[in-house]
Coordinates of C-alpha atoms in Angstrom, one line a residue:
Chain A
M7 CA 24.6 12.1 43.2
G8 CA 26.2 8.6 44.1
V9 CA 24.2 5.9 46.2
S10 CA 25.3 3.8 48.7
V11 CA 25.6 0.2 48.1
R12 CA 25.2 -2.7 50.8
M13 CA 25.1 -6.4 50.1
A14 CA 24.6 -9.0 52.8
G15 CA 24.5 -12.7 52.6
A16 CA 23.5 -12.4 48.9
E17 CA 22.9 -15.7 47.1
V18 CA 21.9 -16.6 43.5
R19 CA 20.7 -19.7 42.0
L20 CA 21.4 -20.1 38.3
G21 CA 19.9 -23.5 37.4
E22 CA 22.4 -26.1 39.1
T23 CA 24.7 -23.3 40.1
R24 CA 24.6 -21.4 43.3
L25 CA 26.5 -18.4 43.8
R26 CA 27.3 -16.8 47.1
F27 CA 28.8 -13.3 47.2
P28 CA 30.6 -11.6 50.0
D29 CA 29.4 -8.8 51.7
L30 CA 30.0 -5.3 50.4
D31 CA 29.5 -1.9 51.8
L32 CA 30.0 1.0 49.5
G33 CA 29.4 4.9 50.1
P34 CA 28.1 7.5 47.6
G35 CA 30.5 8.3 45.1
E36 CA 33.0 5.3 45.7
E37 CA 34.7 3.2 43.2
L38 CA 35.1 -0.5 43.4
V39 CA 36.7 -3.1 41.0
V40 CA 35.3 -6.9 41.3
L41 CA 38.0 -9.5 40.2
G42 CA 37.8 -12.9 39.8
P43 CA 38.2 -15.7 37.2
S44 CA 35.8 -16.5 34.3
G45 CA 32.5 -17.9 35.8
S46 CA 33.3 -16.7 39.6
G47 CA 29.9 -14.7 39.3
K48 CA 31.4 -11.1 38.4
T49 CA 28.6 -10.0 35.6
T50 CA 26.0 -11.8 37.9
L51 CA 26.9 -9.4 40.5
L52 CA 26.5 -6.5 38.3
Y53 CA 23.2 -7.9 37.3
L54 CA 22.1 -7.9 40.8
L55 CA 23.2 -4.8 41.6
A56 CA 21.2 -3.6 38.4
G57 CA 18.2 -5.1 39.5
L58 CA 18.0 -7.5 36.7
L59 CA 18.3 -10.4 39.1
R60 CA 16.8 -10.9 42.8
P61 CA 18.8 -12.5 45.4
Q62 CA 17.1 -16.0 46.4
N63 CA 18.8 -15.3 49.8
G64 CA 20.3 -12.3 51.6
E65 CA 19.9 -8.6 50.9
V66 CA 20.9 -6.2 48.5
W67 CA 20.5 -2.3 49.1
V68 CA 21.1 0.3 46.9
G69 CA 20.3 3.8 47.9
G70 CA 18.3 2.9 50.6
S71 CA 16.2 0.5 48.3
A72 CA 15.9 -3.0 49.0
L73 CA 16.3 -4.6 45.9
H74 CA 15.7 -8.0 47.3
R75 CA 12.2 -7.2 48.2
M76 CA 11.1 -5.3 45.0
G77 CA 8.9 -6.7 42.2
E78 CA 9.9 -6.8 38.6
K79 CA 7.9 -3.5 37.7
E80 CA 9.9 -1.8 40.6
R81 CA 13.0 -3.0 39.5
D82 CA 12.3 -1.7 36.2
V83 CA 11.7 1.6 37.6
Y84 CA 14.9 1.4 39.9
R85 CA 16.8 0.2 36.8
R86 CA 16.0 3.5 34.4
R87 CA 16.3 5.9 37.4
T88 CA 19.4 4.9 39.4
V89 CA 21.5 2.6 37.2
G90 CA 23.7 3.0 34.5
L91 CA 24.8 0.0 32.5
V92 CA 27.6 -0.6 30.2
F93 CA 27.7 -4.0 28.9
Q94 CA 30.9 -6.0 27.9
E95 CA 29.7 -6.2 24.4
F96 CA 28.4 -2.6 24.3
H97 CA 24.9 -3.9 22.9
L98 CA 24.6 -0.8 21.1
L99 CA 21.3 -1.2 19.1
P100 CA 21.4 -1.6 15.3
G101 CA 19.2 0.8 13.5
Y102 CA 20.1 3.6 16.1
T103 CA 22.7 6.2 15.3
A104 CA 25.1 7.0 18.1
W105 CA 23.3 10.3 18.9
E106 CA 19.9 8.1 18.9
Q107 CA 21.4 5.6 21.3
V108 CA 21.9 8.1 24.0
V109 CA 18.5 9.6 23.3
L110 CA 17.0 6.2 23.9
G111 CA 18.7 5.8 27.4
L112 CA 17.3 9.1 28.2
A113 CA 13.7 8.4 26.6
L114 CA 13.5 5.4 29.0
S115 CA 14.6 7.3 32.1
G116 CA 11.6 9.9 31.2
V117 CA 13.7 12.7 29.4
R118 CA 11.9 13.2 26.4
G119 CA 12.0 15.9 23.4
K120 CA 14.3 18.7 22.7
A121 CA 16.1 18.5 26.3
A122 CA 16.9 14.7 25.5
W123 CA 18.5 15.4 22.2
D124 CA 20.5 18.5 23.5
R125 CA 21.5 16.6 26.4
A126 CA 22.5 13.6 24.4
R127 CA 24.4 15.7 21.9
N128 CA 26.3 17.9 24.6
L129 CA 27.5 14.5 26.4
L130 CA 28.8 12.8 22.9
V131 CA 30.7 16.4 22.4
R132 CA 32.2 16.0 25.7
L133 CA 33.4 12.3 24.8
G134 CA 35.0 13.4 21.6
L135 CA 32.1 12.0 19.6
G136 CA 30.9 15.6 18.3
T137 CA 31.6 14.4 14.6
K138 CA 30.2 11.1 14.9
L139 CA 26.6 11.6 16.1
H140 CA 24.9 10.6 13.0
R141 CA 27.2 7.1 12.7
W142 CA 25.6 3.5 12.7
P143 CA 27.1 1.5 15.3
N144 CA 28.9 -0.4 12.8
A145 CA 30.7 2.6 11.5
L146 CA 32.3 3.4 14.9
S147 CA 35.6 2.2 16.1
T148 CA 35.5 -0.2 19.2
G149 CA 36.8 2.9 21.5
E150 CA 33.9 5.0 19.9
K151 CA 31.3 2.3 20.6
Q152 CA 32.5 2.0 24.3
R153 CA 32.0 5.8 24.8
V154 CA 28.6 5.9 23.0
A155 CA 27.8 3.0 25.4
L156 CA 28.9 5.0 28.3
A157 CA 27.3 8.0 27.2
R158 CA 24.0 5.9 27.0
A159 CA 24.3 4.8 30.5
V160 CA 25.1 8.1 32.3
A161 CA 23.2 10.5 30.2
H162 CA 20.3 10.3 32.6
G163 CA 22.6 11.0 35.9
P164 CA 22.3 7.5 37.5
G165 CA 23.5 7.1 41.2
L166 CA 25.1 3.9 40.2
L167 CA 27.4 3.2 37.4
L168 CA 28.1 -0.3 36.4
A169 CA 30.5 -1.3 33.9
D170 CA 31.3 -5.0 32.7
E171 CA 34.9 -5.6 31.5
P172 CA 35.0 -2.0 30.2
T173 CA 38.9 -3.0 28.6
A174 CA 38.0 -6.4 27.5
H175 CA 38.2 -5.6 23.8
L176 CA 41.0 -2.9 23.8
D177 CA 44.5 -3.1 23.3
R178 CA 46.8 -1.5 26.2
M179 CA 47.0 2.0 25.1
R180 CA 42.9 2.3 24.5
A181 CA 42.1 0.4 27.4
Q182 CA 44.0 3.0 29.7
E183 CA 42.2 5.5 27.8
A184 CA 39.0 3.9 28.2
L185 CA 39.4 3.4 31.8
E186 CA 40.0 7.1 32.3
V187 CA 37.0 8.3 30.5
L188 CA 35.1 5.9 32.8
V189 CA 36.4 7.1 35.8
E190 CA 36.4 10.7 34.8
V191 CA 32.5 10.3 33.6
S192 CA 31.6 8.7 36.8
R193 CA 33.4 11.3 38.8
M194 CA 31.8 14.2 36.7
T195 CA 28.3 12.7 37.5
G196 CA 29.1 11.7 41.0
A197 CA 27.9 8.4 40.4
T198 CA 29.0 5.1 42.6
L199 CA 31.1 3.0 40.2
V200 CA 31.3 -0.5 40.2
V201 CA 33.6 -2.2 37.5
T202 CA 34.0 -6.0 36.6
S203 CA 37.3 -7.0 35.3
H204 CA 40.3 -9.5 35.2
D205 CA 42.8 -7.0 33.8
P206 CA 45.5 -6.1 35.9
L207 CA 45.4 -2.4 34.4
V208 CA 41.9 -2.1 36.3
Y209 CA 42.9 -3.8 39.2
E210 CA 45.8 -1.4 39.7
R211 CA 43.5 1.7 39.0
F212 CA 41.0 1.3 41.9
A213 CA 41.7 1.5 45.5
R214 CA 39.0 -0.9 46.6
R215 CA 38.8 -4.3 45.4
L216 CA 36.4 -7.2 45.9
R217 CA 37.8 -10.4 44.7
L218 CA 35.2 -13.6 43.8
E219 CA 36.2 -16.9 44.0
G220 CA 35.9 -19.4 41.2
Chain B
M9 CA 8.3 6.6 22.5
V10 CA 7.0 3.2 21.6
L11 CA 6.4 4.2 17.9
W12 CA 9.9 6.0 17.8
I13 CA 11.6 2.8 19.0
A14 CA 9.3 0.4 16.7
W15 CA 10.4 2.6 13.8
R16 CA 14.2 2.3 14.4
N17 CA 13.9 -1.5 15.3
L18 CA 12.1 -1.5 11.6
R19 CA 15.1 0.5 10.1
S20 CA 17.4 -1.8 11.9
R21 CA 15.9 -5.2 10.0
A22 CA 14.8 -2.9 6.9
L23 CA 15.1 -6.1 4.6
E24 CA 13.1 -8.4 6.4
A25 CA 10.5 -5.5 7.3
F26 CA 10.2 -4.6 3.4
L27 CA 9.6 -8.2 2.3
A28 CA 6.9 -8.5 5.0
S29 CA 5.3 -5.2 4.2
L30 CA 5.8 -6.2 0.3
G31 CA 4.1 -9.5 0.9
V32 CA 1.1 -7.6 2.2
A33 CA 1.2 -4.9 -0.4
L34 CA 0.9 -7.7 -3.2
A35 CA -2.0 -9.3 -1.3
V36 CA -3.7 -6.0 -1.0
T37 CA -3.3 -5.2 -4.5
L38 CA -4.7 -8.8 -5.6
A39 CA -7.3 -8.4 -3.4
L40 CA -8.4 -4.8 -4.8
I41 CA -7.4 -4.6 -8.4
V42 CA -10.3 -6.8 -10.0
P43 CA -13.1 -5.4 -8.0
M44 CA -11.8 -1.9 -8.8
V45 CA -11.4 -2.2 -12.3
L46 CA -14.9 -4.0 -12.8
R47 CA -16.7 -1.2 -11.1
S48 CA -14.8 1.2 -13.2
L49 CA -16.1 -0.6 -16.1
E50 CA -19.6 -0.5 -14.9
R51 CA -19.2 3.2 -14.3
G52 CA -18.4 3.6 -17.7
T53 CA -20.9 1.8 -19.3
K54 CA -23.7 2.8 -17.1
D55 CA -24.0 6.3 -18.1
F56 CA -23.6 5.4 -21.7
L57 CA -26.4 2.5 -21.7
Q58 CA -28.8 4.9 -20.3
V59 CA -28.9 7.0 -23.6
F60 CA -30.9 4.1 -25.4
D61 CA -34.6 2.8 -24.5
L62 CA -34.9 -0.3 -27.0
L63 CA -32.4 -1.7 -29.2
V64 CA -34.2 -3.5 -32.1
A65 CA -31.8 -6.0 -33.7
R66 CA -31.6 -9.2 -35.5
K67 CA -33.0 -12.1 -33.5
G68 CA -30.2 -13.9 -31.6
S69 CA -28.2 -12.8 -28.5
S70 CA -29.2 -9.7 -26.9
A71 CA -25.7 -9.4 -25.4
Q72 CA -24.2 -9.7 -29.0
A73 CA -26.7 -7.2 -30.1
V74 CA -25.7 -4.7 -27.5
L75 CA -22.0 -5.3 -28.1
S76 CA -22.3 -4.7 -32.2
S77 CA -24.8 -1.9 -32.1
L78 CA -23.8 0.2 -29.1
F79 CA -19.9 -1.0 -28.2
L80 CA -19.3 -1.3 -31.8
L81 CA -17.1 -4.3 -30.9
Q82 CA -18.6 -7.1 -32.7
P83 CA -20.1 -7.9 -36.1
P84 CA -23.9 -7.7 -36.0
A85 CA -26.0 -11.1 -36.4
G86 CA -27.7 -9.9 -39.5
N87 CA -29.8 -7.3 -40.8
L88 CA -33.3 -6.2 -40.7
S89 CA -35.9 -5.5 -43.6
Y90 CA -36.8 -2.2 -44.6
E91 CA -40.5 -3.2 -44.0
L92 CA -40.0 -3.6 -40.5
Y93 CA -38.3 -0.3 -40.2
R94 CA -41.3 1.4 -42.1
S95 CA -43.9 -0.3 -40.1
L96 CA -42.2 0.8 -36.7
E97 CA -41.7 4.3 -38.2
K98 CA -45.4 4.7 -38.9
D99 CA -46.5 3.1 -35.4
P100 CA -48.6 5.5 -33.6
R101 CA -46.6 4.5 -30.5
T102 CA -43.1 5.5 -32.1
K103 CA -41.7 8.8 -30.5
R104 CA -38.5 8.3 -32.3
L105 CA -36.9 5.6 -34.4
I106 CA -33.3 5.8 -35.5
P107 CA -31.9 3.4 -38.0
L108 CA -28.5 2.1 -37.8
A109 CA -26.3 0.5 -40.4
F110 CA -22.6 -0.9 -40.1
G111 CA -20.0 -3.0 -42.0
D112 CA -18.3 -0.1 -43.3
S113 CA -15.0 1.6 -42.2
Y114 CA -12.8 4.6 -42.4
L115 CA -9.0 3.7 -41.4
G116 CA -10.1 1.2 -39.1
F117 CA -13.0 3.5 -37.6
P118 CA -16.2 2.0 -38.0
V119 CA -18.9 4.3 -40.2
V120 CA -22.3 4.1 -38.9
G121 CA -25.4 5.0 -41.0
T122 CA -27.9 6.8 -39.2
N123 CA -30.1 9.7 -39.4
G124 CA -30.3 13.3 -37.6
S125 CA -32.5 12.1 -34.6
F126 CA -29.4 10.3 -33.6
F127 CA -28.2 13.7 -32.3
T128 CA -31.0 14.1 -30.2
L129 CA -30.4 11.1 -27.9
S130 CA -30.2 11.9 -24.4
Q131 CA -29.8 10.3 -20.9
G132 CA -33.2 11.6 -19.9
P133 CA -36.1 13.8 -21.2
S134 CA -34.8 16.9 -19.7
S135 CA -31.2 16.1 -20.3
A136 CA -28.9 17.8 -22.8
P137 CA -28.2 15.7 -26.1
F138 CA -25.6 12.9 -25.3
F139 CA -23.9 13.3 -28.8
A140 CA -23.3 17.2 -29.0
L141 CA -21.3 19.0 -31.7
R142 CA -17.9 20.5 -30.6
E143 CA -17.8 22.1 -34.1
G144 CA -19.5 22.3 -37.7
R145 CA -23.3 20.9 -37.9
I146 CA -24.9 17.5 -38.2
F147 CA -25.2 15.8 -41.5
Q148 CA -28.0 16.5 -44.3
E149 CA -29.8 13.2 -45.0
G150 CA -29.6 13.5 -48.6
P151 CA -26.7 13.6 -51.0
I152 CA -24.8 16.9 -52.1
Q153 CA -23.3 17.9 -55.2
L154 CA -19.7 18.7 -55.6
E155 CA -17.8 19.6 -58.6
K156 CA -16.7 15.8 -59.2
G157 CA -19.9 14.5 -58.5
T158 CA -22.2 13.7 -55.7
A159 CA -21.1 13.3 -52.0
Y160 CA -22.8 12.8 -48.5
E161 CA -21.9 14.6 -45.6
A162 CA -20.6 13.1 -42.5
V163 CA -20.1 13.9 -38.8
A164 CA -16.7 12.4 -36.9
G165 CA -16.5 11.1 -33.5
A166 CA -14.2 12.9 -31.0
R167 CA -11.4 9.9 -31.3
V168 CA -11.8 9.5 -35.1
A169 CA -11.3 13.3 -35.8
R170 CA -8.2 13.5 -33.5
E171 CA -6.4 10.3 -34.7
A172 CA -7.3 10.4 -38.3
G173 CA -6.6 14.2 -38.7
L174 CA -10.2 14.8 -39.9
K175 CA -10.8 18.4 -39.9
V176 CA -14.5 19.8 -41.1
G177 CA -14.3 20.2 -44.8
D178 CA -12.1 17.2 -45.6
L179 CA -13.3 14.9 -48.2
F180 CA -12.6 11.1 -47.7
L181 CA -13.9 7.6 -48.7
T182 CA -15.1 4.6 -46.9
G183 CA -14.9 0.9 -47.9
H184 CA -16.8 -2.3 -47.0
G185 CA -14.8 -4.1 -44.1
F186 CA -11.9 -2.6 -42.7
F187 CA -9.3 -0.7 -44.7
A188 CA -5.8 0.5 -43.9
S189 CA -5.9 3.3 -46.3
Q190 CA -8.0 5.3 -48.7
E191 CA -6.5 3.5 -52.0
E192 CA -7.7 0.1 -50.7
A193 CA -11.0 1.6 -49.8
A194 CA -11.2 2.8 -53.4
Q195 CA -10.5 -0.7 -54.9
A196 CA -13.2 -2.2 -52.7
T197 CA -15.4 -4.2 -55.1
E198 CA -18.7 -4.5 -52.9
H199 CA -18.7 -0.8 -52.2
R200 CA -19.2 2.1 -54.6
P201 CA -16.9 4.7 -53.8
I202 CA -18.8 7.7 -52.5
S203 CA -17.1 10.8 -51.2
L204 CA -18.0 11.7 -47.7
K205 CA -17.6 15.1 -46.6
L206 CA -16.9 16.0 -42.9
V207 CA -19.5 18.7 -41.7
G208 CA -19.0 18.3 -37.6
V209 CA -16.9 16.8 -35.2
L210 CA -18.5 15.6 -31.8
K211 CA -17.4 16.6 -28.4
P212 CA -15.8 13.7 -26.4
T213 CA -18.3 11.6 -24.8
G214 CA -16.3 8.8 -23.2
S215 CA -18.7 6.3 -25.2
P216 CA -17.7 3.8 -28.3
Y217 CA -19.2 6.3 -30.6
D218 CA -16.2 8.5 -30.1
R219 CA -14.5 6.3 -32.7
A220 CA -17.1 6.4 -35.0
V221 CA -17.7 8.1 -38.4
L222 CA -21.5 9.3 -38.5
V223 CA -23.2 9.1 -42.0
P224 CA -26.6 9.5 -43.3
I225 CA -28.2 5.9 -44.0
G226 CA -29.0 7.2 -47.5
Y227 CA -25.0 7.0 -47.9
Y228 CA -25.1 3.4 -46.9
W229 CA -27.9 2.3 -49.1
E230 CA -26.3 3.9 -52.2
A231 CA -22.9 2.8 -51.5
H232 CA -24.2 -0.7 -51.6
G233 CA -26.2 -0.5 -54.3
Q234 CA -29.5 -1.1 -52.3
G235 CA -32.8 0.3 -54.0
E236 CA -36.2 0.9 -52.6
E237 CA -37.0 -2.8 -52.8
D238 CA -34.0 -4.3 -51.2
R239 CA -32.8 -1.8 -48.4
Q240 CA -32.0 -2.8 -45.2
V241 CA -30.7 -1.6 -41.8
T242 CA -28.6 -3.5 -39.4
A243 CA -30.4 -2.3 -35.9
M244 CA -32.7 0.4 -35.0
L245 CA -33.0 2.6 -31.9
F246 CA -36.8 2.9 -30.5
T247 CA -38.1 5.4 -28.5
G248 CA -41.6 5.2 -27.5
K249 CA -44.3 7.7 -26.5
S250 CA -44.6 6.1 -23.1
L251 CA -42.9 3.6 -21.0
A252 CA -45.5 1.1 -21.8
H253 CA -45.2 1.4 -25.4
I254 CA -41.6 0.4 -25.2
Y255 CA -42.7 -2.7 -23.5
Q256 CA -45.1 -3.6 -25.8
V257 CA -43.2 -3.0 -28.6
Q258 CA -40.3 -5.4 -27.2
Q259 CA -43.1 -8.2 -26.5
E260 CA -44.4 -7.8 -30.2
L261 CA -41.0 -8.1 -31.7
G262 CA -40.2 -11.1 -29.5
R263 CA -43.2 -13.0 -31.3
S264 CA -41.6 -12.4 -34.4
S265 CA -39.0 -14.6 -36.3
E266 CA -36.9 -11.6 -37.8
A267 CA -36.2 -9.5 -35.1
M268 CA -36.1 -9.2 -31.1
G269 CA -36.2 -5.9 -29.0
V270 CA -33.3 -5.6 -26.3
L271 CA -33.5 -3.1 -23.2
P272 CA -29.7 -2.3 -22.9
G273 CA -30.4 -1.2 -19.4
Q274 CA -31.6 -5.2 -18.7
V275 CA -28.7 -6.4 -20.5
Y276 CA -26.7 -4.2 -18.3
A277 CA -28.3 -5.6 -15.2
D278 CA -28.0 -9.0 -16.4
L279 CA -24.0 -8.6 -17.1
R280 CA -23.9 -6.8 -13.7
S281 CA -25.4 -10.1 -11.8
V282 CA -22.9 -12.1 -13.6
L283 CA -20.1 -9.8 -12.8
A284 CA -21.2 -9.6 -9.2
G285 CA -20.8 -13.3 -8.9
G286 CA -17.5 -13.2 -10.2
E287 CA -16.7 -10.3 -7.9
T288 CA -17.9 -12.2 -4.9
L289 CA -16.0 -15.4 -5.7
Y290 CA -13.0 -13.1 -6.4
R291 CA -13.6 -11.2 -2.9
A292 CA -13.3 -14.5 -1.2
L293 CA -10.2 -15.4 -3.0
G294 CA -8.5 -12.1 -1.9
I295 CA -9.7 -12.5 1.6
G296 CA -7.8 -15.7 1.5
V297 CA -4.8 -14.2 0.1
L298 CA -5.1 -11.5 2.7
F299 CA -5.3 -14.2 5.4
L300 CA -1.9 -15.8 3.9
A301 CA -0.4 -12.4 4.0
A302 CA -1.3 -12.0 7.8
S303 CA 0.1 -15.6 8.2
L304 CA 3.4 -14.6 6.7
V305 CA 3.6 -11.4 9.0
W306 CA 2.8 -13.6 11.9
L307 CA 5.5 -16.1 11.1
E308 CA 7.7 -13.5 10.7
A309 CA 7.0 -11.8 14.4
L310 CA 7.1 -15.4 15.8
S311 CA 10.5 -16.6 14.2
E312 CA 12.3 -13.5 15.8
S313 CA 16.1 -13.6 15.2
L314 CA 18.7 -13.8 18.1
E315 CA 19.3 -10.2 17.0
R316 CA 15.7 -9.0 17.5
R317 CA 15.7 -10.7 20.8
R318 CA 18.9 -9.0 22.0
R319 CA 17.8 -5.9 21.2
L320 CA 14.6 -6.2 23.3
A321 CA 16.6 -7.6 26.1
V322 CA 18.8 -4.5 26.1
L323 CA 15.8 -2.4 26.1
R324 CA 14.6 -4.3 29.3
A325 CA 18.2 -3.9 30.6
L326 CA 18.0 -0.3 30.3
G327 CA 14.8 0.1 32.4
G328 CA 12.3 -0.8 29.6
G329 CA 9.3 -2.6 31.2
R330 CA 7.4 -5.5 29.9
G331 CA 4.7 -3.3 28.6
L332 CA 7.1 -1.5 26.6
V333 CA 8.8 -4.5 24.8
F334 CA 4.9 -5.8 24.2
G335 CA 4.1 -2.8 22.7
V336 CA 7.1 -2.2 20.6
V337 CA 6.7 -5.6 19.0
L338 CA 3.0 -5.0 18.4
T339 CA 3.6 -1.7 16.8
E340 CA 6.4 -3.1 14.7
T341 CA 3.8 -5.7 13.3
L342 CA 1.1 -3.1 12.8
L343 CA 3.6 -0.7 11.0
E344 CA 4.7 -3.5 8.8
V345 CA 1.1 -4.1 7.9
A346 CA 0.2 -0.6 7.3
L347 CA 2.7 0.2 5.2
G348 CA 1.9 -3.0 3.3
L349 CA -1.5 -1.7 3.2
V350 CA -0.9 1.8 2.2
G351 CA 1.6 0.5 -0.7
G352 CA -0.7 -2.2 -1.8
V353 CA -3.7 0.3 -2.1
G354 CA -1.6 2.8 -4.2
L355 CA -0.3 -0.1 -6.4
A356 CA -3.6 -1.3 -7.0
H357 CA -4.5 2.4 -7.9
L358 CA -1.7 2.6 -10.4
L359 CA -2.2 -1.0 -11.8
G360 CA -5.8 0.0 -11.9
L361 CA -5.1 3.5 -14.0
G362 CA -3.0 1.4 -16.1
V363 CA -5.6 -1.4 -16.9
S364 CA -8.5 0.7 -17.0
S365 CA -6.7 3.2 -19.9
S366 CA -5.7 -0.1 -21.6
L367 CA -9.0 -1.6 -21.5
G368 CA -10.5 1.7 -22.5
E369 CA -8.5 1.7 -25.4
R370 CA -9.2 -1.7 -26.3
L371 CA -12.9 -1.6 -26.0
G372 CA -13.0 1.8 -27.3
F373 CA -14.8 3.7 -24.5
Y374 CA -14.1 5.5 -21.4
V375 CA -13.4 3.4 -18.5
P376 CA -12.9 6.0 -15.4
P377 CA -10.1 5.6 -13.4
P378 CA -10.4 3.2 -10.8
R379 CA -11.3 4.3 -7.2
V380 CA -10.9 2.7 -3.6
D381 CA -14.6 2.3 -2.6
G382 CA -15.5 2.5 1.2
D383 CA -16.2 -1.2 1.3
L384 CA -13.3 -2.4 -0.7
L385 CA -11.0 -0.2 1.9
V386 CA -12.8 -1.7 4.8
S387 CA -12.3 -5.3 3.5
V388 CA -8.6 -4.7 3.1
A389 CA -8.2 -2.6 6.4
L390 CA -9.7 -5.4 8.5
L391 CA -6.0 -6.7 8.1
L392 CA -4.9 -4.3 10.7
P393 CA -7.0 -5.8 13.3
V394 CA -6.1 -9.2 12.2
A395 CA -2.5 -8.1 12.4
L396 CA -2.9 -7.1 15.9
I397 CA -4.5 -10.4 16.9
V398 CA -2.0 -12.3 15.2
A399 CA 1.1 -10.3 16.8
L400 CA -0.3 -10.8 20.3
V401 CA 1.6 -14.1 20.7
P402 CA 4.8 -13.1 19.7
A403 CA 4.5 -9.8 21.7
L404 CA 3.7 -11.6 24.8
Q405 CA 6.5 -14.3 24.1
A406 CA 8.7 -11.2 23.9
A407 CA 7.6 -9.5 26.8
R408 CA 7.7 -12.5 29.0
S409 CA 11.2 -13.6 27.9
S410 CA 13.9 -12.9 30.3
P411 CA 16.2 -10.3 29.2
L412 CA 19.3 -12.2 30.7
E413 CA 18.5 -14.9 28.4
Y414 CA 20.0 -12.8 25.4
L415 CA 22.5 -10.3 27.1

């Protein structure tokens, strides 16, 4: 089930840089693309919503939880229960097969044992990776890596799916395909989707857009 | 889950982890191997030396007397007069006196002149004879008549019989010194060629006497042309009617210029204390090496690669708390050390088997397979808590670092 997202007057200081984000109100299951040039704070916004950062000023509410008031431990719990995060570089862990990457995501959110292994396999099969379960990350193509990263992010059924530049490393055809998979999986799980990008292909795909100034 | 993640993390940096574990394994092997082999040697010699009460030998070094007469390793310091042998034989305190004569060999195996009482030696009054027969019988003391002349009977140790292919009923010649072939033995000038007939083979005892050919002392005297007046023995094994008699005889011999009485158990204890000193020194060195290995593991954990920091940052980003990251780093270090520990104990065991077997081969007696005694195991297992302590700093560092730095 998707969660609502609300940001008001959120401000983050990273060293000397101060980033002030526009206010935002998203209903459960809504899809949003965040646009802006490099350095405009697209990734920082995702990390803010992911609970990896806490705003110095303003409010960030996700599914009724006030992220701006949460301590670190609470934000850890929030992240593993509510958030699915797809990194721009995928960050698949070396030493883990495709299957194990997804099981790890599930294990961190509390799904363990056979249930985790079964759910991870079923998801990878649905994403067309049934024959790549035991592949190491370096034996996967870029598109396959992205699908594994996506499976790891959504396996535990997060209410909020965050994807950082999901088409950054792909050619036009594969970017289109990757975007479809992302939207399809997000709709399948009912998650609220926030995507950052400066790719017009992504821009055109989403009805709701948030533009950050450089 | 911590173990599951730590194991996969180790797998992803298999070479680094292997090298760290190998360092620990080699340190553990170094720390264990010498004490293990020394203890095996002790176990191998202790049982055997219990067989003998008092060794009477030419005055000189007691260690050399034991090595030459009991371990058959070094040439004896000299011979003893027949008068001394006769006087001890007639001594009312004597329960049993066994003469020993050395110097001859058969295909490189020592030939020992003795008497039938040798086969009654045992580890204690109620124990079975230590040198028991596997087949045949013991020799008769005097010469026997064969078709082609006079001969003496002989009993072979288990290893001589096996390696020289001697069987009961075989006739053979010995020579003075060591001869590679029967032809050389027959041409020896200091030695009259007298045939020996094998009448018995001993059960394996694990002692140096497994590689000895035992013959009647009369054979030695005849082969070396020693008459009633100039007979000699190389050493004697004395058993008194009481323990006090053994000490009395030892003291009396100590006052003579010709002979000395050696208590093999005492020589063993002296040797043990020398070895213990060496072992203590070696163990101190071993602990130093173990600390060096722990330092290597610590440095390896501390100088985390970017790849490792990123992996931990991803764990945090996926919802893993600081506690999880702390536990994972600690467990990775513990796993490396534990694997090195198990590998080191295994390697020490394998090497110990090889060393003890080769030592046994060279020294001519059975050195039991080495084992890792509890105290040795505890001394190397101390590496685990040490590793736990040294891993605390890198684990805390990893847990406290922000995941955003490496994403």
